Coordinates of C-alpha atoms in Angstrom, one line a residue:
M264 CA 8.9 22.7 -26.0
K265 CA 8.2 25.4 -23.6
R266 CA 11.5 26.9 -23.4
I267 CA 12.3 26.8 -27.0
Y268 CA 8.9 27.1 -28.6
Y269 CA 9.2 30.7 -29.0
F270 CA 11.7 30.3 -31.8
L271 CA 9.3 28.1 -33.7
L272 CA 6.6 30.6 -33.0
L273 CA 9.0 33.3 -34.6
L274 CA 9.6 31.0 -37.7
A275 CA 5.9 30.7 -38.1
T276 CA 5.5 34.6 -37.9
V277 CA 8.3 35.1 -40.5
G278 CA 6.9 32.6 -42.8
S279 CA 3.7 34.0 -43.2
I280 CA 4.6 37.5 -44.2
S281 CA 4.6 37.0 -48.0
S282 CA 1.2 38.0 -49.9
C283 CA -0.5 35.6 -52.2
N284 CA 0.2 37.7 -55.0
Q285 CA 3.8 37.5 -54.5
F286 CA 3.3 33.7 -54.1
L287 CA 1.6 33.4 -57.2
N288 CA 3.7 35.4 -59.2
T289 CA 5.0 32.8 -62.0
K290 CA 8.4 34.5 -62.2
P291 CA 10.3 33.6 -59.0
L292 CA 12.4 36.8 -57.8
A293 CA 15.3 34.8 -55.9
F294 CA 16.2 31.5 -54.4
A295 CA 18.0 31.8 -50.9
S296 CA 20.6 29.0 -50.6
P297 CA 19.9 26.7 -47.8
A298 CA 22.7 28.0 -46.0
A299 CA 20.9 31.2 -45.6
N300 CA 18.8 29.7 -43.2
Y301 CA 21.7 29.3 -40.7
A302 CA 23.3 32.7 -41.2
T303 CA 22.9 34.0 -37.7
E304 CA 23.1 32.7 -34.2
P305 CA 19.2 33.3 -33.9
Q306 CA 18.8 31.2 -36.8
L307 CA 21.1 28.4 -35.4
L308 CA 18.9 28.4 -32.4
Q309 CA 15.8 28.4 -34.3
A310 CA 17.2 25.4 -36.4
L311 CA 18.0 23.5 -32.9
A312 CA 14.4 23.9 -31.7
G313 CA 13.3 22.0 -34.9
V314 CA 15.7 19.4 -33.8
Y315 CA 14.2 19.0 -30.5
D316 CA 10.6 19.5 -31.8
V317 CA 10.0 16.0 -33.3
L318 CA 10.3 14.6 -29.5
G319 CA 7.0 16.2 -28.8
L320 CA 5.2 16.7 -32.2
S321 CA 1.5 17.1 -31.5
G322 CA -0.3 13.9 -32.5
S323 CA 0.8 10.3 -32.0
Q324 CA 4.6 10.7 -32.8
L325 CA 7.3 9.8 -30.3
Y326 CA 6.8 11.2 -26.5
A327 CA 3.2 12.6 -27.8
D328 CA 1.9 9.1 -27.4
N329 CA 3.4 6.5 -29.4
L330 CA 6.1 5.6 -27.4
F331 CA 4.3 5.2 -24.1
D332 CA 1.2 4.0 -25.5
K333 CA 0.9 2.4 -28.9
L334 CA 4.5 0.8 -29.0
G335 CA 5.8 0.9 -25.3
A336 CA 2.6 -0.1 -23.1
T337 CA 2.5 -3.9 -23.7
T338 CA 5.2 -5.5 -21.6
D339 CA 5.2 -7.5 -18.4
E340 CA 4.2 -4.3 -16.7
G341 CA 0.9 -3.4 -18.4
F342 CA -1.5 -4.2 -21.1
Y343 CA -3.9 -2.5 -23.4
A344 CA -6.9 -2.4 -21.6
R345 CA -9.3 -2.7 -24.5
A346 CA -11.0 -5.5 -26.5
K347 CA -10.6 -4.0 -29.8
A348 CA -9.4 -5.8 -33.0
N349 CA -7.8 -2.5 -34.5
A350 CA -5.3 -2.1 -31.9
A351 CA -2.6 -4.0 -33.9
S352 CA 0.5 -2.0 -32.4
E353 CA -0.8 -2.8 -29.0
T354 CA -1.4 -6.5 -29.3
Y355 CA 1.4 -7.6 -31.5
T356 CA -0.8 -8.1 -34.5
F357 CA 1.0 -5.7 -36.8
D358 CA 2.6 -6.1 -40.1
Y359 CA 4.8 -3.7 -42.0
T360 CA 2.0 -1.3 -42.9
E361 CA 1.0 -0.6 -39.4
P362 CA 0.6 3.4 -39.3
N363 CA 2.0 3.8 -35.7
I364 CA 5.2 2.0 -36.3
D365 CA 5.5 4.1 -39.8
A366 CA 4.8 7.4 -38.1
T367 CA 7.6 6.7 -35.5
W368 CA 10.2 5.7 -38.2
Q369 CA 9.2 8.8 -40.2
T370 CA 9.3 11.4 -37.3
L371 CA 12.8 10.1 -36.2
Y372 CA 14.2 10.5 -39.8
I373 CA 12.6 14.0 -39.7
G374 CA 14.8 14.8 -36.8
I375 CA 17.8 13.5 -38.2
E376 CA 17.3 15.4 -41.5
R377 CA 16.9 18.5 -39.3
A378 CA 20.2 17.6 -37.3
N379 CA 22.2 16.9 -40.3
N380 CA 21.4 20.4 -42.0
L381 CA 22.1 22.1 -38.6
I382 CA 25.2 20.0 -38.2
Y383 CA 26.4 20.8 -41.7
Y384 CA 25.9 24.6 -41.6
I385 CA 26.9 25.2 -37.9
N386 CA 29.7 27.4 -39.1
T387 CA 27.9 29.5 -41.5
P388 CA 27.6 32.5 -39.1
K389 CA 30.7 34.3 -39.2
S390 CA 30.8 36.2 -35.8
M391 CA 29.5 34.0 -32.9
D392 CA 30.5 33.1 -29.4
P393 CA 32.4 29.9 -30.1
V394 CA 31.1 28.3 -26.7
E395 CA 27.5 29.0 -28.0
R396 CA 28.2 27.5 -31.2
N397 CA 29.8 24.6 -29.8
A398 CA 27.0 23.9 -27.4
I399 CA 24.4 24.2 -30.2
L400 CA 26.6 21.8 -32.2
G401 CA 26.7 19.4 -29.7
E402 CA 23.0 19.1 -28.8
A403 CA 22.4 18.5 -32.7
E404 CA 24.7 15.7 -32.6
F405 CA 23.6 14.3 -29.3
L406 CA 20.0 14.5 -30.7
R407 CA 21.0 12.8 -34.0
G408 CA 22.6 10.0 -32.2
Y409 CA 19.6 9.6 -30.0
Y410 CA 17.2 9.3 -32.9
Y411 CA 19.3 6.8 -34.4
F412 CA 19.6 4.9 -31.1
L413 CA 15.8 4.9 -31.0
L414 CA 15.8 3.5 -34.6
V415 CA 18.3 0.9 -34.4
S416 CA 17.3 -0.5 -30.9
N417 CA 13.7 -0.9 -32.3
F418 CA 14.3 -1.9 -36.0
G419 CA 17.9 -3.2 -36.1
A420 CA 20.0 -2.4 -39.1
V421 CA 18.7 1.2 -40.6
P422 CA 19.6 3.4 -43.3
M423 CA 22.1 5.9 -41.9
R424 CA 22.1 9.3 -43.5
L425 CA 24.5 11.7 -42.5
L426 CA 24.5 14.6 -44.8
P427 CA 21.5 16.9 -45.6
T428 CA 19.3 15.7 -48.7
T429 CA 20.0 19.1 -50.1
I430 CA 23.7 17.8 -50.5
T431 CA 23.1 14.2 -51.3
G432 CA 20.3 15.0 -53.7
A433 CA 18.6 11.9 -55.3
N434 CA 21.1 9.4 -53.6
S435 CA 19.4 9.9 -50.4
N436 CA 16.7 7.7 -51.2
N437 CA 18.1 4.3 -52.2
V438 CA 20.5 3.7 -49.0
P439 CA 21.1 0.2 -47.9
R440 CA 20.7 -0.7 -44.3
T441 CA 23.6 0.0 -42.4
D442 CA 24.8 -2.9 -40.0
I443 CA 23.9 -2.5 -36.4
K444 CA 27.3 -2.3 -35.0
D445 CA 28.2 0.6 -37.3
V446 CA 25.0 2.4 -36.4
Y447 CA 26.0 2.0 -32.9
A448 CA 29.6 3.2 -33.6
Q449 CA 27.9 6.4 -35.3
I450 CA 25.7 6.9 -32.2
L451 CA 28.9 6.6 -29.8
S452 CA 30.7 9.1 -32.0
D453 CA 27.8 11.7 -32.1
M454 CA 27.2 11.4 -28.5
T455 CA 30.9 11.3 -27.2
D456 CA 31.6 14.5 -29.2
A457 CA 28.5 16.2 -27.8
E458 CA 29.6 15.3 -24.3
G459 CA 32.3 18.0 -24.2
K460 CA 30.2 20.6 -25.9
C461 CA 27.1 20.7 -24.2
Y462 CA 26.4 23.0 -21.2
P463 CA 26.2 21.8 -17.6
A464 CA 22.6 21.0 -16.6
T465 CA 22.5 24.3 -14.3
H466 CA 23.0 26.4 -17.5
F467 CA 19.3 26.5 -18.4
G468 CA 17.3 25.5 -15.2
Y469 CA 14.9 23.5 -17.0
S470 CA 15.1 19.8 -18.4
S471 CA 13.9 20.3 -22.1
R472 CA 17.5 20.8 -23.5
V473 CA 20.2 18.5 -23.3
S474 CA 23.0 19.0 -20.7
Q475 CA 26.3 17.4 -20.5
T476 CA 25.1 15.1 -17.6
T477 CA 22.1 14.0 -19.8
V478 CA 24.5 12.9 -22.5
E479 CA 26.6 10.9 -20.1
G480 CA 23.2 9.4 -18.7
V481 CA 22.0 8.3 -22.2
L482 CA 25.6 7.3 -23.1
A483 CA 25.1 4.9 -20.2
R484 CA 21.8 3.6 -21.5
V485 CA 23.4 3.1 -25.2
C486 CA 26.4 1.2 -23.8
L487 CA 24.1 -1.1 -21.7
T488 CA 22.2 -1.8 -24.5
M489 CA 25.3 -2.6 -26.7
A490 CA 26.3 -4.9 -23.9
G491 CA 23.2 -6.8 -24.3
Y492 CA 21.5 -8.6 -27.2
P493 CA 21.9 -8.5 -30.1
L494 CA 25.5 -7.0 -30.1
Q495 CA 26.5 -8.8 -26.7
D496 CA 29.5 -6.5 -26.5
H497 CA 30.3 -7.1 -22.9
S498 CA 33.2 -4.4 -23.1
K499 CA 30.6 -1.9 -23.1
Y500 CA 29.7 -2.7 -19.5
A501 CA 32.9 -0.7 -18.2
D502 CA 31.9 2.4 -20.5
A503 CA 28.2 2.4 -19.2
L504 CA 29.9 2.3 -15.6
K505 CA 32.0 5.3 -16.4
W506 CA 29.4 7.3 -17.9
A507 CA 26.8 6.8 -15.1
T508 CA 29.6 7.3 -12.6
K509 CA 30.3 10.8 -14.1
V510 CA 26.9 11.9 -13.6
Q511 CA 26.9 10.7 -9.9
A512 CA 30.3 12.4 -9.4
S513 CA 29.2 15.8 -10.9
G514 CA 27.1 16.4 -8.0
L515 CA 24.4 18.1 -10.1
H516 CA 21.8 15.5 -9.6
A517 CA 19.6 14.0 -6.6
L518 CA 16.6 12.0 -6.1
N519 CA 13.4 13.8 -5.4
P520 CA 12.5 12.8 -1.8
S521 CA 8.9 12.0 -3.0
Y522 CA 8.3 9.6 -5.7
S523 CA 4.9 11.0 -6.6
Q524 CA 6.3 14.6 -6.6
I525 CA 8.3 13.8 -9.9
F526 CA 5.1 13.1 -12.0
I527 CA 3.1 15.9 -10.4
N528 CA 5.7 18.4 -11.4
E529 CA 5.6 17.2 -14.8
A530 CA 1.9 17.9 -14.7
Q531 CA 2.3 21.4 -13.6
D532 CA 5.4 22.6 -15.5
V533 CA 7.5 22.6 -12.5
Y534 CA 11.0 21.8 -13.3
D535 CA 13.3 19.5 -11.1
I536 CA 16.6 19.4 -12.9
K537 CA 18.4 17.6 -10.0
A538 CA 15.9 14.5 -10.7
A539 CA 14.3 14.8 -14.2
M540 CA 17.5 15.1 -16.1
W541 CA 15.8 15.3 -19.6
E542 CA 12.0 15.7 -20.4
A543 CA 10.1 15.7 -23.5
D544 CA 8.4 19.2 -22.9
F545 CA 4.9 20.1 -24.0
H546 CA 3.0 23.2 -24.1
G547 CA -0.6 24.0 -24.0
N548 CA -3.6 21.6 -24.5
E549 CA -5.3 23.2 -27.8
L550 CA -7.8 25.3 -25.6
S551 CA -5.3 27.5 -23.3
D552 CA -3.1 29.2 -25.8
T553 CA -2.4 30.5 -29.5
Y554 CA 0.6 28.3 -29.6
Q555 CA 0.4 24.7 -28.6
E556 CA 2.4 21.5 -29.0
S557 CA 0.5 19.1 -26.6
G558 CA 0.7 15.4 -26.0
R559 CA -1.4 12.6 -24.6
L560 CA 0.4 11.7 -21.3
G561 CA -2.3 11.3 -18.9
N562 CA -5.0 11.1 -21.4
T563 CA -4.3 7.8 -23.0
N564 CA -2.5 6.2 -20.1
G565 CA -3.9 7.8 -17.2
I566 CA -6.8 7.2 -14.5
A567 CA -10.1 6.6 -16.7
F568 CA -12.6 8.9 -16.6
S569 CA -15.1 9.7 -19.6
A570 CA -18.0 11.8 -18.0
S571 CA -19.1 14.8 -19.9
N572 CA -17.7 17.3 -17.0
Y573 CA -14.1 16.7 -16.5
A574 CA -13.0 19.9 -15.6
D575 CA -11.3 18.9 -12.1
T576 CA -10.5 15.2 -12.8
G577 CA -9.3 15.5 -16.7
Y578 CA -10.5 13.2 -19.3
S579 CA -8.7 9.8 -19.7
Y580 CA -9.3 7.0 -21.9
G581 CA -7.3 4.7 -19.2
F582 CA -6.0 2.6 -22.0
I583 CA -3.1 1.0 -20.0
N584 CA -3.6 -1.2 -17.1
A585 CA -1.2 -2.7 -14.7
T586 CA -0.4 -6.5 -14.8
A587 CA -0.6 -8.7 -11.6
K588 CA 3.0 -9.4 -12.0
L589 CA 4.1 -5.8 -11.6
Y590 CA 1.8 -5.2 -8.7
S591 CA 3.3 -8.3 -6.9
L592 CA 6.8 -7.1 -7.3
Y593 CA 6.4 -4.2 -4.6
G594 CA 7.2 -5.1 -1.2
P595 CA 4.8 -4.1 1.9
G596 CA 5.3 -0.2 2.4
D597 CA 6.7 0.6 -1.0
Q598 CA 5.0 3.9 -1.6
R599 CA 5.8 3.4 -5.4
R600 CA 3.0 0.8 -6.1
D601 CA 0.0 2.8 -5.3
W602 CA 1.3 5.6 -7.3
A603 CA 2.4 3.9 -10.2
I604 CA -0.8 1.8 -10.2
A605 CA -3.8 3.7 -9.4
P606 CA -5.7 2.1 -6.4
Y607 CA -8.8 3.9 -7.2
G608 CA -11.0 5.0 -10.3
Y609 CA -13.5 7.7 -10.8
S610 CA -17.1 7.5 -11.0
G611 CA -20.1 10.1 -11.3
T612 CA -20.4 13.9 -12.0
P613 CA -18.9 15.5 -10.2
S614 CA -16.5 12.6 -10.0
V615 CA -15.6 10.9 -6.8
R616 CA -13.0 8.3 -6.4
V617 CA -14.0 4.7 -5.9
N618 CA -11.5 2.4 -4.6
K619 CA -10.9 -0.6 -6.7
G620 CA -11.4 -4.3 -5.6
T621 CA -9.0 -7.3 -5.3
L622 CA -8.6 -8.0 -8.9
I623 CA -5.6 -6.0 -9.9
Y624 CA -6.0 -6.0 -13.6
D625 CA -8.9 -3.4 -13.1
R626 CA -6.2 -0.9 -12.1
N627 CA -5.0 1.8 -14.5
C628 CA -1.5 3.1 -15.0
G629 CA -1.5 6.1 -12.3
K630 CA 1.7 7.9 -12.7
W631 CA 0.3 10.8 -14.9
R632 CA -2.7 12.3 -13.1
R633 CA -4.6 14.6 -14.6
S634 CA -6.1 15.8 -11.5
Y635 CA -3.0 17.6 -10.7
E636 CA -2.9 19.7 -14.0
T637 CA -2.9 23.4 -13.4
L638 CA -3.4 24.3 -17.0
T639 CA -7.3 25.1 -17.5
P640 CA -9.5 24.7 -19.3
K641 CA -8.7 21.1 -19.6
S642 CA -9.1 19.6 -23.0
K643 CA -10.7 16.5 -23.6
N644 CA -7.6 14.8 -25.6
N645 CA -4.5 16.9 -25.1
T646 CA -2.1 17.8 -22.1
G647 CA 0.7 20.0 -21.3
E648 CA 2.3 17.1 -19.3
N649 CA 5.8 16.6 -19.8
F650 CA 7.6 13.1 -20.4
P651 CA 10.5 11.8 -18.6
I652 CA 13.1 10.6 -21.1
L653 CA 15.9 10.5 -18.4
R654 CA 15.7 10.5 -14.6
Y655 CA 18.6 10.3 -12.1
A656 CA 17.0 7.2 -10.7
D657 CA 17.5 5.5 -14.0
V658 CA 21.2 6.4 -13.9
L659 CA 21.6 5.2 -10.4
L660 CA 20.2 1.9 -11.3
M661 CA 22.3 1.7 -14.7
L662 CA 25.4 2.3 -12.6
A663 CA 24.3 -0.6 -10.2
E664 CA 23.7 -2.8 -13.1
A665 CA 27.1 -1.9 -14.9
D666 CA 28.9 -2.2 -11.6
N667 CA 27.6 -5.8 -11.0
Q668 CA 28.8 -7.0 -14.6
V669 CA 32.1 -5.3 -14.5
N670 CA 33.1 -6.6 -10.9
N671 CA 31.6 -10.1 -11.3
G672 CA 29.2 -8.9 -8.3
P673 CA 27.9 -5.9 -6.8
S674 CA 30.4 -3.5 -5.0
A675 CA 29.6 -1.2 -2.1
N676 CA 29.0 1.5 -4.7
A677 CA 26.3 -0.6 -6.5
Y678 CA 24.7 -1.4 -3.2
E679 CA 24.5 2.3 -2.2
A680 CA 23.1 3.2 -5.8
I681 CA 20.2 0.8 -5.9
N682 CA 19.5 1.2 -2.0
E683 CA 19.0 5.1 -2.5
V684 CA 16.4 4.5 -5.0
R685 CA 14.9 1.9 -2.8
R686 CA 14.9 4.1 0.3
R687 CA 13.1 7.0 -1.5
G688 CA 10.6 4.3 -2.8
Y689 CA 9.8 3.4 0.9
G690 CA 9.7 7.1 1.9
F691 CA 13.1 6.9 3.7
D692 CA 15.9 9.4 3.6
V693 CA 18.1 8.2 0.7
N694 CA 21.4 8.7 2.5
T695 CA 20.6 6.7 5.7
P696 CA 20.9 3.1 5.7
N697 CA 17.4 1.2 6.4
V698 CA 16.8 -2.3 7.3
I699 CA 13.1 -2.3 5.4
A700 CA 14.5 -1.0 2.1
D701 CA 18.2 -1.9 1.9
L702 CA 19.0 -5.2 0.1
P703 CA 20.6 -8.0 2.0
A704 CA 24.3 -7.9 1.9
G705 CA 26.1 -10.8 -0.2
L706 CA 24.2 -11.2 -3.0
S707 CA 25.6 -13.1 -6.0
K708 CA 26.2 -11.5 -9.4
A709 CA 22.9 -13.3 -10.8
A710 CA 21.1 -12.6 -7.7
F711 CA 21.8 -8.8 -8.0
Q712 CA 21.0 -8.9 -11.5
D713 CA 17.4 -10.2 -10.9
T714 CA 17.0 -7.7 -8.1
I715 CA 17.9 -5.1 -10.9
V716 CA 15.2 -6.5 -13.3
N717 CA 12.9 -6.1 -10.8
E718 CA 13.8 -2.6 -9.3
R719 CA 13.8 -1.1 -12.7
A720 CA 10.1 -2.3 -13.2
R721 CA 9.2 -1.1 -9.7
E722 CA 10.9 2.4 -10.3
L723 CA 10.6 2.9 -14.0
C724 CA 7.2 1.3 -15.0
F725 CA 5.3 2.7 -18.0
E726 CA 8.3 5.2 -19.0
T727 CA 9.1 3.4 -22.4
L728 CA 12.1 1.6 -20.9
R729 CA 10.8 -1.9 -20.2
R730 CA 10.5 -3.6 -23.7
P731 CA 14.1 -2.4 -24.5
D732 CA 15.2 -3.7 -21.2
L733 CA 13.9 -7.0 -21.5
I734 CA 15.2 -7.4 -25.2
R735 CA 18.6 -6.5 -24.3
W736 CA 18.9 -8.9 -21.3
G737 CA 17.8 -11.6 -23.8
I738 CA 14.7 -12.5 -21.7
W739 CA 11.6 -10.7 -24.0
T740 CA 9.9 -13.8 -25.2
S741 CA 10.4 -16.1 -22.3
T742 CA 9.0 -13.1 -20.1
M743 CA 6.2 -12.6 -22.3
Q744 CA 5.3 -16.4 -22.5
T745 CA 5.4 -16.4 -18.7
L746 CA 3.1 -13.5 -18.2
A747 CA 0.6 -15.1 -20.8
N748 CA 0.5 -18.1 -19.0
Q749 CA -0.2 -16.2 -15.6
M750 CA -2.7 -14.1 -17.4
H751 CA -4.4 -17.0 -18.8
A752 CA -4.7 -18.4 -15.6
D753 CA -5.9 -15.3 -14.0
L754 CA -8.5 -14.0 -16.5
D755 CA -9.4 -16.6 -19.1
N756 CA -12.7 -17.1 -16.9
N757 CA -13.2 -13.3 -16.2
T758 CA -15.9 -11.7 -18.5
S759 CA -14.2 -8.3 -18.3
W760 CA -10.7 -9.5 -19.0
S761 CA -10.5 -12.7 -21.0
Y762 CA -9.0 -11.0 -23.8
A763 CA -6.2 -9.5 -21.8
S764 CA -3.5 -12.2 -22.5
I765 CA -3.6 -12.0 -26.2
A766 CA -1.0 -9.2 -26.5
A767 CA 1.5 -11.3 -24.3
T768 CA 0.7 -14.5 -26.1
N769 CA 1.2 -12.9 -29.7
A770 CA 4.4 -11.1 -28.3
A771 CA 6.0 -14.4 -27.2
S772 CA 4.7 -16.3 -30.3
S773 CA 7.7 -15.4 -32.8
P774 CA 11.2 -13.8 -32.4
K775 CA 10.3 -11.4 -35.1
F776 CA 8.6 -9.2 -32.2
L777 CA 12.2 -8.7 -31.0
L778 CA 12.1 -5.8 -33.8
Y779 CA 9.6 -3.7 -35.6
P780 CA 9.2 -4.1 -39.2
I781 CA 10.7 -1.6 -41.7
P782 CA 7.6 0.3 -42.4
V783 CA 5.8 0.7 -45.9
S784 CA 6.9 4.1 -46.4
E785 CA 10.7 3.3 -46.3
I786 CA 10.0 -0.1 -48.4
T787 CA 8.1 1.8 -51.1
V788 CA 10.6 4.6 -51.5
N789 CA 13.9 3.0 -50.7
K790 CA 14.6 0.4 -53.4
A791 CA 17.8 -0.9 -51.5
A792 CA 16.0 -1.5 -48.3
T793 CA 15.4 -4.9 -47.0
Q794 CA 12.6 -6.1 -44.7
N795 CA 13.2 -7.8 -41.0
P796 CA 12.9 -11.4 -40.9
G797 CA 9.1 -12.7 -40.4
Y798 CA 7.6 -9.6 -41.6

């Protein structure tokens, strides 16, 4: 995390001071209590940095790769463009021993443990600005809630641990899975408490720390999820509308006039806190800095280029290609299509752009383009590109969806929210009505919801939101079956892409794929844990 990684660097420096002789001394001189690690304001900030750190751990965990590549890419928007039998998580051939699922689970619980410690010891410093203490507490509470949200929405009922293991001791291992409804209640408790404590978005000037409006936007996401499958708590639509409206009413956020600029900014360490409300922030690329916490955004899911000289273009495996369904969702003149779905590839050394042909399945995900990276030299496998966890466009679309449900049809505010997103997509001024971009008046509740389903794909494709959206709407299995049928018809006789329908076919084959399995690491250690059906 660029703005907080310095605290981590300080911790690493302090931790390396002890000599080997001292370490090997068989008689320990003293033991520091856990509270000693939280005794000052700088230590609390260091601990907070550690809670954030799991969002972007170098390797494959969470937003470094897993969530947008291994676990989040195979939907009706995209498919894994490699005919490899070992891509279990990408092709829905996994079981409870799948390493990528295991790594995601373990990383989320690491974040929860760090948050639990910080929350428990937050009052240890005796003299401290109460506003700053409250803000640190609020961010820790929110992050704990967010990590549980990722767990419960992907795994269902999960063990809920709310105290540090130093306090619970041996009892922390064998914890039964908590009912989904109770996990969500804890998430809401943590996040609503955090909302009143966190700083406004203007306090930091960058998007890697959580602000008050970020909390509100994510609360809207949580409430929409609760309103859908599996809880079906329709009362939460009103809460989602409330939280999304608070973000809108704050006046602190706005759409970037250029859709492509959002992602160029993320490649170049440019912060637009109005549009990109919360980002997983990466630093370095293993070649450029002593400290680095890099990810693989643009590397695993960028425009494919594998020549030995990739100084300008940047190396990318191009694992994720778009579906013809996604391509067809964009209307004539929608500028988002040729940014989200790359209309060209690369060839030669030095590289030149080569336009793709008429077969849409040849086209890579194009949102994160390594050619825009300014950090040099470019690493083969690591980038410093930031990942957008929450964008203002998402908040507007959530507002429109919740409004439509609450009012049994879209109000003028719902129309305006979605039309702002659409106008920007077509390159028009977001605040000026436009006959090309704006939706027709008089849509029914069902028709407006169908438009929301498609608009979220057009705007937010490849941003880890499609799978949870389709599941909460109750249409995951049917959507993936329809996609499989289309891909079979399009590609079964194509020698290059005949395998491409495998993942969609597998995903639609069993309701068990609405959840991931409880991973082997938990089943082995936690004797009270049970497995999800079908695994």
